């Protein structure tokens, strides 16, 4: 364990120079790193900076779904994310991002239990190169170069203007999703409810979505009492990728679209 940590630290030191330009522009997000050096395409750990120029390490996804570039802000296993789990630290993964509940934030290689502080999340969220958020399942398998091909099954993505993840902490808002897929049933540009409370993680509940907002139905929903997706897991379905096994992971990201012709203005499509 100690040797892997030292290797992680050494690898990060080599990457820090890629996040600062000669004129002192500090990368705030993984997309900034890509804009600073368009030849960077390899997913992995990179150093970015807060709006106060404090350096910290994150995991960057440059290539799973071009033209998007994503910064990982949280990842947790089903066992860690299950409501009323008895694992140490589980409470950190039962809160919306409104709350400052960091866990292993210096170790973005810890996919089973990793969450940035609110201050670090806010810096990424408020960057001009963040306009979307997404949730995925089991991205750690791709990060570890295991037999995993990324697709859009068990996935959701929306623009940040549709929901401020950093300020919302209680309620059931209708969210205009760019795309959502649960167990193979998908919709584009549709209204889906999300659930927030002061004691649970942001999530969808696919066994209830047909009753609210756009009334989208996800056949095969299961769970006791309901099927939670992308967080909370007070009831889950083993057919959903994030909850198939105890070590299956849920991954949350902030990101935006890489536009090659706009190095720092990062113009977005409608």
Short mmCIF file of C-alpha atoms in Angstrom, two decimals:
data_model
loop_
_atom_site.label_atom_id
_atom_site.label_comp_id
_atom_site.label_asym_id
_atom_site.label_seq_id
_atom_site.Cartn_x
_atom_site.Cartn_y
_atom_site.Cartn_z
CA UNK A 1 0.00 0.00 0.00
CA UNK A 2 2.78 2.43 0.90
CA UNK A 3 4.65 1.76 -2.33
CA UNK A 4 1.53 2.37 -4.44
CA UNK A 5 0.94 5.68 -2.65
CA UNK A 6 4.54 6.79 -3.30
CA UNK A 7 4.18 5.83 -6.95
CA UNK A 8 0.95 7.84 -7.13
CA UNK A 9 2.63 10.92 -5.63
CA UNK A 10 5.63 10.65 -7.97
CA UNK A 11 3.41 10.31 -11.02
CA UNK A 12 1.43 13.40 -10.04
CA UNK A 13 4.60 15.46 -9.64
CA UNK A 14 5.46 14.75 -13.27
CA UNK A 15 2.06 16.00 -14.43
CA UNK A 16 1.90 19.27 -12.52
CA UNK A 17 3.75 21.30 -15.15
CA UNK A 18 1.03 20.58 -17.74
CA UNK A 19 -1.52 22.65 -15.79
CA UNK A 20 0.21 26.05 -15.88
CA UNK A 21 1.16 28.21 -18.89
CA UNK A 22 4.24 30.38 -19.18
CA UNK A 23 2.09 33.47 -18.63
CA UNK A 24 0.67 32.06 -15.40
CA UNK A 25 -2.74 30.76 -16.49
CA UNK A 26 -3.73 28.01 -14.05
CA UNK A 27 -5.95 25.14 -15.18
CA UNK A 28 -9.15 24.97 -13.13
CA UNK A 29 -10.57 21.85 -14.78
CA UNK A 30 -9.51 18.90 -16.89
CA UNK A 31 -10.86 20.71 -19.95
CA UNK A 32 -8.49 23.60 -19.17
CA UNK A 33 -5.62 21.11 -19.27
CA UNK A 34 -6.78 19.95 -22.69
CA UNK A 35 -7.07 23.54 -23.89
CA UNK A 36 -3.55 24.25 -22.66
CA UNK A 37 -2.19 21.21 -24.50
CA UNK A 38 -4.41 19.75 -27.20
CA UNK A 39 -2.08 16.74 -27.52
CA UNK A 40 -3.11 15.44 -24.09
CA UNK A 41 -5.51 12.55 -24.68
CA UNK A 42 -4.64 10.01 -22.02
CA UNK A 43 -7.05 9.61 -19.13
CA UNK A 44 -5.44 9.73 -15.72
CA UNK A 45 -4.42 11.88 -12.78
CA UNK A 46 -3.59 15.53 -13.38
CA UNK A 47 -3.00 18.60 -11.25
CA UNK A 48 -5.47 21.49 -11.46
CA UNK A 49 -5.87 24.60 -9.29
CA UNK A 50 -8.60 26.30 -7.31
CA UNK A 51 -9.66 29.87 -7.99
CA UNK A 52 -7.12 30.75 -5.26
CA UNK A 53 -4.39 28.92 -7.25
CA UNK A 54 -4.18 26.05 -4.75
CA UNK A 55 -3.01 22.89 -6.53
CA UNK A 56 -4.78 19.55 -6.13
CA UNK A 57 -4.97 16.29 -8.05
CA UNK A 58 -7.98 14.94 -9.92
CA UNK A 59 -8.82 12.16 -12.36
CA UNK A 60 -9.46 13.40 -15.92
CA UNK A 61 -11.47 11.66 -18.61
CA UNK A 62 -10.44 13.00 -22.02
CA UNK A 63 -11.58 10.26 -24.34
CA UNK A 64 -14.60 8.21 -23.23
CA UNK A 65 -17.12 10.39 -25.09
CA UNK A 66 -15.60 13.11 -27.27
CA UNK A 67 -15.97 16.05 -27.49
CA UNK A 68 -16.68 16.08 -23.72
CA UNK A 69 -13.87 16.32 -21.17
CA UNK A 70 -14.70 15.40 -17.57
CA UNK A 71 -13.29 16.00 -14.08
CA UNK A 72 -14.12 13.36 -11.46
CA UNK A 73 -15.50 14.88 -8.24
CA UNK A 74 -16.82 11.79 -6.44
CA UNK A 75 -16.79 7.99 -6.67
CA UNK A 76 -18.12 5.38 -4.27
CA UNK A 77 -18.97 1.68 -4.16
CA UNK A 78 -22.46 0.28 -3.65
CA UNK A 79 -21.41 -0.95 -0.22
CA UNK A 80 -20.23 2.54 0.71
CA UNK A 81 -23.24 4.29 -0.84
CA UNK A 82 -25.96 2.04 0.58
CA UNK A 83 -28.28 3.94 2.88
CA UNK A 84 -27.41 3.17 6.52
CA UNK A 85 -24.28 1.30 5.50
CA UNK A 86 -22.10 0.35 8.46
CA UNK A 87 -18.82 1.01 6.64
CA UNK A 88 -16.59 3.73 8.14
CA UNK A 89 -17.03 6.94 6.16
CA UNK A 90 -20.32 5.98 4.53
CA UNK A 91 -22.01 9.16 5.82
CA UNK A 92 -19.80 11.21 3.49
CA UNK A 93 -21.60 9.62 0.54
CA UNK A 94 -25.11 10.23 1.86
CA UNK A 95 -25.12 13.99 1.35
CA UNK A 96 -25.76 16.30 -1.64
CA UNK A 97 -22.77 18.29 -2.88
CA UNK A 98 -24.12 21.27 -0.95
CA UNK A 99 -22.42 19.75 2.11
CA UNK A 100 -18.68 19.74 2.70
CA UNK A 101 -18.01 16.02 3.16
CA UNK A 102 -14.59 15.24 1.63
CA UNK A 103 -13.20 11.72 1.76
CA UNK A 104 -9.81 10.57 0.44
CA UNK A 105 -9.72 13.77 -1.62
CA UNK A 106 -5.95 13.52 -2.04
CA UNK A 107 -6.37 10.03 -3.54
CA UNK A 108 -8.52 10.14 -6.69
CA UNK A 109 -7.30 6.62 -7.38
CA UNK A 110 -9.55 5.42 -4.53
CA UNK A 111 -12.66 4.77 -6.62
CA UNK A 112 -14.45 2.93 -3.81
CA UNK A 113 -14.53 5.98 -1.52
CA UNK A 114 -13.47 9.32 -2.97
CA UNK A 115 -15.08 12.74 -2.67
CA UNK A 116 -13.69 16.23 -3.09
CA UNK A 117 -14.30 18.98 -0.54
CA UNK A 118 -17.02 21.48 -1.32
CA UNK A 119 -14.37 24.16 -1.84
CA UNK A 120 -12.62 22.09 -4.52
CA UNK A 121 -15.95 21.13 -6.11
CA UNK A 122 -17.08 24.75 -6.17
CA UNK A 123 -13.87 25.82 -7.89
CA UNK A 124 -14.47 23.27 -10.66
CA UNK A 125 -18.20 23.99 -10.84
CA UNK A 126 -17.71 27.75 -11.17
CA UNK A 127 -14.98 27.49 -13.80
CA UNK A 128 -15.84 28.81 -17.26
CA UNK A 129 -14.98 25.35 -18.59
CA UNK A 130 -17.74 23.59 -16.64
CA UNK A 131 -21.22 23.59 -18.14
CA UNK A 132 -22.34 19.98 -17.71
CA UNK A 133 -22.49 17.27 -15.07
CA UNK A 134 -22.85 13.53 -15.48
CA UNK A 135 -23.05 10.29 -13.50
CA UNK A 136 -21.58 6.98 -14.68
CA UNK A 137 -21.15 3.46 -13.37
CA UNK A 138 -17.93 1.47 -12.95
CA UNK A 139 -15.61 3.90 -14.70
CA UNK A 140 -12.85 2.59 -12.43
CA UNK A 141 -12.69 -0.54 -14.60
CA UNK A 142 -11.70 1.61 -17.58
CA UNK A 143 -9.31 3.67 -15.46
CA UNK A 144 -7.58 0.47 -14.35
CA UNK A 145 -7.49 -0.72 -17.98
CA UNK A 146 -9.54 -3.80 -17.22
CA UNK A 147 -11.93 -5.40 -19.72
CA UNK A 148 -14.39 -2.52 -19.90
CA UNK A 149 -15.70 -0.58 -22.88
CA UNK A 150 -17.46 2.67 -22.02
CA UNK A 151 -21.00 3.05 -23.30
CA UNK A 152 -24.00 5.09 -22.26
CA UNK A 153 -25.85 2.35 -20.41
CA UNK A 154 -26.57 3.39 -16.80
CA UNK A 155 -25.60 6.99 -17.38
CA UNK A 156 -27.07 10.49 -17.10
CA UNK A 157 -25.98 13.95 -18.24
CA UNK A 158 -27.43 17.44 -17.95
CA UNK A 159 -26.35 21.06 -18.30
CA UNK A 160 -25.48 22.79 -15.06
CA UNK A 161 -27.92 25.60 -15.87
CA UNK A 162 -30.70 23.01 -15.46
CA UNK A 163 -29.71 22.26 -11.86
CA UNK A 164 -27.15 23.82 -9.56
CA UNK A 165 -25.72 20.71 -7.92
CA UNK A 166 -23.75 22.84 -5.47
CA UNK A 167 -26.68 24.71 -3.93
CA UNK A 168 -29.60 22.28 -4.13
CA UNK A 169 -30.03 20.14 -1.03
CA UNK A 170 -33.70 19.26 -0.54
CA UNK A 171 -36.60 18.58 -2.88
CA UNK A 172 -37.68 16.73 -6.01
CA UNK A 173 -36.88 18.97 -8.99
CA UNK A 174 -37.73 18.08 -12.58
CA UNK A 175 -34.44 18.06 -14.53
CA UNK A 176 -34.15 18.48 -18.29
CA UNK A 177 -31.73 15.68 -19.09
CA UNK A 178 -29.57 15.78 -22.19
CA UNK A 179 -29.49 12.02 -21.90
CA UNK A 180 -30.35 9.39 -19.31
CA UNK A 181 -30.12 5.60 -19.56
CA UNK A 182 -31.15 3.17 -16.85
CA UNK A 183 -30.71 -0.55 -17.52
CA UNK A 184 -30.83 0.04 -21.29
CA UNK A 185 -33.94 2.23 -21.40
CA UNK A 186 -32.96 5.72 -22.51
CA UNK A 187 -34.39 9.11 -23.34
CA UNK A 188 -32.90 12.29 -24.75
CA UNK A 189 -34.00 15.81 -23.85
CA UNK A 190 -36.58 14.62 -21.34
CA UNK A 191 -37.81 15.75 -17.92
CA UNK A 192 -36.81 13.37 -15.12
CA UNK A 193 -37.22 13.89 -11.36
CA UNK A 194 -34.25 13.79 -9.04
CA UNK A 195 -34.42 13.35 -5.29
CA UNK A 196 -32.45 15.41 -2.77
CA UNK A 197 -32.55 15.55 1.01
CA UNK A 198 -30.26 16.66 3.81
CA UNK A 199 -29.51 13.03 4.68
CA UNK A 200 -29.33 11.35 1.25
CA UNK A 201 -27.23 11.63 -1.89
CA UNK A 202 -28.67 13.11 -5.08
CA UNK A 203 -30.33 10.30 -7.03
CA UNK A 204 -33.09 9.25 -9.36
CA UNK A 205 -35.66 6.64 -8.31
CA UNK A 206 -36.52 4.75 -11.48
CA UNK A 207 -39.42 2.91 -9.84
CA UNK A 208 -41.15 6.29 -9.35
CA UNK A 209 -40.16 8.41 -12.37
CA UNK A 210 -43.33 7.49 -14.27
CA UNK A 211 -45.33 9.43 -11.66
CA UNK A 212 -43.55 12.79 -12.00
CA UNK A 213 -42.27 15.39 -14.48
CA UNK A 214 -42.10 13.85 -17.96
CA UNK A 215 -43.47 10.54 -16.61
CA UNK A 216 -40.62 8.53 -18.11
CA UNK A 217 -40.96 4.81 -17.40
CA UNK A 218 -37.95 2.56 -16.92
CA UNK A 219 -39.28 -1.02 -17.23
CA UNK A 220 -37.93 -3.66 -14.89
CA UNK A 221 -37.50 -1.32 -11.92
CA UNK A 222 -36.95 -3.23 -8.71
CA UNK A 223 -35.71 -2.71 -5.19
CA UNK A 224 -37.06 -2.66 -1.69
CA UNK A 225 -38.78 -0.34 -1.16
CA UNK A 226 -37.74 1.46 -4.37
CA UNK A 227 -34.96 1.36 -6.97
CA UNK A 228 -32.50 4.18 -6.38
CA UNK A 229 -30.06 5.08 -9.14
CA UNK A 230 -26.76 7.00 -8.95
CA UNK A 231 -26.89 7.40 -5.17
CA UNK A 232 -28.55 6.78 -1.78
CA UNK A 233 -29.32 3.09 -2.53
CA UNK A 234 -32.07 2.66 0.03
CA UNK A 235 -33.16 -0.18 -2.20
CA UNK A 236 -31.37 -1.13 -5.42
CA UNK A 237 -31.51 -3.36 -8.48
CA UNK A 238 -28.66 -5.75 -9.32
CA UNK A 239 -29.45 -5.23 -13.01
CA UNK A 240 -28.35 -1.59 -12.66
CA UNK A 241 -24.61 -1.30 -13.28
CA UNK A 242 -23.77 0.89 -10.28
CA UNK A 243 -25.37 -1.60 -7.87
CA UNK A 244 -24.68 -4.97 -9.49
CA UNK A 245 -22.04 -5.92 -6.91
CA UNK A 246 -20.93 -4.52 -3.59
CA UNK A 247 -17.77 -3.13 -5.20
CA UNK A 248 -19.59 -1.64 -8.23
CA UNK A 249 -19.00 2.10 -8.34
CA UNK A 250 -21.00 5.26 -8.94
CA UNK A 251 -19.00 8.13 -10.44
CA UNK A 252 -19.94 11.83 -10.57
CA UNK A 253 -18.26 14.33 -12.89
CA UNK A 254 -18.25 17.99 -13.92
CA UNK A 255 -17.21 18.87 -17.47
CA UNK A 256 -17.79 20.57 -20.78
CA UNK A 257 -17.30 20.31 -24.54
CA UNK A 258 -13.82 20.69 -26.03
CA UNK A 259 -13.87 23.21 -28.88
CA UNK A 260 -10.50 23.28 -30.67
CA UNK A 261 -10.94 26.70 -32.24
CA UNK A 262 -11.59 28.49 -28.95
CA UNK A 263 -8.60 27.87 -26.76
CA UNK A 264 -9.79 29.71 -23.68
CA UNK A 265 -13.23 31.11 -24.51
CA UNK A 266 -14.71 27.59 -24.83
CA UNK A 267 -17.85 28.48 -26.79
CA UNK A 268 -20.66 25.96 -26.26
CA UNK A 269 -23.32 24.76 -28.68
CA UNK A 270 -26.97 25.37 -27.84
#
